[in-house]
XYZ file of C-alpha atoms in Angstrom:
239
model
C -0.453 -0.160 0.047
C 0.773 3.353 -0.989
C 1.645 6.016 1.918
C -0.738 8.743 2.378
C 2.086 11.641 2.076
C 1.589 15.551 2.470
C 4.208 17.997 2.174
C 3.555 19.526 5.299
C 1.825 17.702 8.538
C 1.568 19.208 11.851
C 1.344 16.918 15.015
C -0.290 18.137 18.318
C 1.995 16.092 21.337
C 0.163 15.285 24.179
C 2.099 15.674 27.461
C 3.674 12.050 27.181
C 5.012 12.804 23.592
C 1.854 10.895 21.883
C 0.040 12.492 18.193
C -3.141 13.659 19.873
C -4.219 15.515 16.448
C -2.742 16.255 12.941
C -3.008 19.147 10.320
C -1.631 18.765 6.457
C -0.273 21.745 5.082
C -0.451 23.046 1.272
C 0.682 26.570 0.549
C -1.107 29.354 2.207
C -0.983 31.138 5.662
C -2.268 29.331 8.704
C -2.915 30.677 11.813
C -2.244 29.269 15.288
C -4.184 30.085 18.344
C -6.790 29.287 21.128
C -9.938 30.504 19.223
C -11.113 30.716 15.336
C -7.628 30.135 13.807
C -6.776 27.593 11.301
C -4.855 25.595 13.731
C -7.283 26.045 16.617
C -5.918 24.978 20.436
C -8.131 25.808 22.835
C -7.025 23.809 26.128
C -4.077 26.035 26.673
C -4.909 29.087 28.706
C -1.298 30.278 28.088
C -1.773 30.056 24.207
C -2.855 33.965 22.881
C -6.271 33.957 20.604
C -3.938 34.717 17.946
C -0.686 33.178 18.963
C 1.821 32.866 15.264
C 1.176 32.648 11.716
C 2.728 29.363 9.807
C 3.069 30.161 5.936
C 4.191 27.452 3.648
C 5.229 28.995 0.689
C 4.514 28.263 -3.024
C 7.262 25.875 -4.544
C 9.724 28.007 -7.040
C 9.102 26.810 -10.600
C 12.893 25.199 -10.916
C 11.905 23.540 -7.495
C 8.983 21.495 -8.932
C 11.136 19.181 -10.219
C 13.430 18.153 -7.532
C 11.965 16.178 -4.595
C 15.117 17.460 -2.605
C 13.710 21.068 -2.214
C 11.347 21.735 0.397
C 8.695 24.850 0.075
C 9.968 27.439 2.680
C 7.906 27.371 5.886
C 7.810 30.793 7.732
C 6.767 31.002 11.667
C 5.811 34.095 13.261
C 5.193 35.022 16.834
C 2.362 37.347 17.777
C 1.947 35.884 21.766
C 2.263 36.931 24.964
C 3.893 33.816 26.069
C 6.057 33.403 23.545
C 6.396 30.450 20.551
C 9.707 28.309 20.530
C 11.477 26.543 17.853
C 13.246 23.432 19.105
C 13.664 25.763 22.179
C 15.008 28.759 20.919
C 12.526 31.304 21.902
C 11.369 33.424 18.480
C 11.743 37.597 18.541
C 8.317 38.806 18.397
C 9.897 42.018 16.786
C 11.099 39.925 14.056
C 9.397 38.999 10.803
C 9.075 35.683 9.744
C 11.846 33.124 10.763
C 12.043 30.307 7.912
C 12.348 26.761 10.043
C 11.827 24.614 6.812
C 15.630 23.477 7.073
C 15.004 22.343 10.543
C 12.298 19.816 9.758
C 11.499 17.823 11.762
C 10.882 19.928 14.634
C 9.443 20.593 17.652
C 7.349 24.285 18.180
C 6.348 24.913 21.476
C 3.481 27.760 22.436
C 2.903 29.178 25.726
C 4.112 28.354 28.894
C 1.984 25.950 30.554
C 2.840 24.127 33.758
C 0.614 21.079 35.011
C -1.216 21.656 38.027
C -0.238 18.208 39.937
C 3.511 17.642 39.001
C 4.404 21.552 38.719
C 6.185 20.955 35.144
C 6.156 23.031 32.775
C 4.673 21.104 29.592
C 3.983 23.938 26.982
C 1.740 22.968 23.908
C 4.140 21.110 21.827
C 3.603 20.307 17.820
C 5.987 18.472 15.685
C 6.201 20.069 12.435
C 7.172 17.205 9.647
C 7.897 16.820 5.919
C 7.101 14.100 3.402
C 7.396 14.960 -0.084
C 4.552 14.051 -3.111
C 6.670 13.946 -6.198
C 4.141 12.795 -8.997
C 5.959 10.952 -11.864
C 4.707 12.506 -15.163
C 5.553 9.720 -18.326
C 7.207 11.506 -21.550
C 4.157 10.945 -23.327
C 2.837 14.077 -22.100
C 5.898 16.794 -21.864
C 3.670 19.068 -23.728
C 1.306 19.138 -20.450
C 4.589 19.702 -18.063
C 4.579 23.389 -17.590
C 0.935 23.154 -17.386
C 0.310 20.533 -14.856
C 4.011 22.135 -13.050
C 1.929 25.109 -12.143
C -0.915 23.555 -10.252
C 1.825 21.268 -8.575
C 3.436 23.971 -7.167
C 0.605 25.726 -5.579
C 0.290 22.226 -3.847
C 3.581 22.246 -2.552
C 4.046 18.855 -4.876
C 6.715 18.183 -6.997
C 6.225 16.857 -10.764
C 9.225 15.002 -11.818
C 10.269 13.715 -15.337
C 12.632 10.445 -13.963
C 10.594 7.143 -12.598
C 13.652 6.403 -10.346
C 14.241 10.034 -9.020
C 12.109 9.754 -6.129
C 8.623 9.515 -7.060
C 6.149 8.862 -4.709
C 3.258 8.592 -7.278
C 2.528 7.894 -11.010
C 0.366 10.814 -13.063
C -2.018 9.848 -15.378
C -2.912 13.295 -16.822
C -6.123 14.053 -18.278
C -6.311 13.006 -21.700
C -5.763 15.826 -24.426
C -6.550 13.337 -27.352
C -9.342 10.740 -28.701
C -6.645 8.038 -28.086
C -7.872 7.018 -24.813
C -9.713 3.955 -22.822
C -13.221 3.908 -22.215
C -12.667 5.303 -18.750
C -11.461 8.491 -20.378
C -7.852 7.573 -19.320
C -4.785 8.091 -21.691
C -3.678 5.099 -23.897
C -1.385 2.664 -22.852
C 2.185 3.057 -21.824
C 5.295 1.332 -22.508
C 6.613 -1.666 -21.054
C 9.020 -0.345 -18.369
C 5.993 1.793 -16.840
C 3.919 -1.289 -17.246
C 6.276 -3.651 -15.183
C 6.752 -0.646 -12.617
C 3.193 -0.685 -12.389
C 2.996 -4.589 -11.883
C 5.272 -4.419 -8.975
C 3.446 -2.148 -7.187
C 6.304 0.359 -6.790
C 4.577 3.634 -7.679
C 0.598 4.160 -6.984
C -1.165 5.684 -10.113
C -3.724 8.421 -9.736
C -5.217 10.565 -12.051
C -5.487 14.184 -12.270
C -8.058 14.340 -9.463
C -5.684 13.700 -7.060
C -3.444 16.641 -7.765
C -6.563 18.705 -7.570
C -7.739 17.428 -4.588
C -4.563 18.505 -2.720
C -4.908 21.665 -4.134
C -8.257 22.555 -3.711
C -8.216 21.720 0.074
C -9.456 24.032 2.583
C -9.329 23.036 6.072
C -6.163 21.661 7.250
C -7.517 19.420 9.735
C -9.632 17.402 7.079
C -8.127 13.951 5.844
C -5.505 13.567 3.333
C -7.050 12.604 0.088
C -5.908 8.617 0.127
C -4.267 8.037 -3.503
C -5.796 4.163 -3.062
C -9.302 5.946 -2.950
C -11.547 4.750 -5.917
C -12.161 8.410 -6.358
C -8.302 8.467 -8.105
C -8.173 5.125 -9.306
C -6.729 3.903 -12.547
C -7.929 1.102 -14.109
C -5.635 -1.722 -14.253
C -5.648 -1.910 -17.840
C -4.541 1.619 -18.405
C -1.110 0.428 -18.389
C -0.188 -2.630 -20.335
C 2.879 -4.689 -21.405
């Protein structure tokens, strides 16, 4: 089974370090705070109503084919009691701090103290990264630039090499009448067929990329590439 990837992931931890809630992030601005935020954490009185901003930047065009390049992540503190990245407090007077190079990292908000143990246990989230790299078959090079723009907006990489760290095989919308009955392009070559048959790469349709790009609620589940909504008929890729 292919893993459910998402470029950036915020994981809220309890006092034992166990993950109790997850937010999946695509490029855009997210507010973090105690009330009415895109990432709302209501149970810590030392968190400000608007505690911090977290901004995931769109991939620059030259980075889209390279899964080794991460989208920038900027954090800005607005709070009374502070925001820390791996224990280092952000200066409230400064502009955003780029934390992409430090990921995976822990971000702490506020100064909550456990009433029983008197131990400091500030609200902690783990910011993790797992790239999505869609392989676009060479048959569709003419569509690369257009699809790359959509990929950049979703924080997703679009690559030309099947062994260049790809996580999924992308089947574009057909641009000609040379399609299967299901509305997907005609068969590809034997190399791709063998890779598909081995299950090394999960094939998905453009609906998968569209579903990532159109997400609005970061707390909503990540689109699952194994869902029937994005499935490609097995006879699309034939030897």
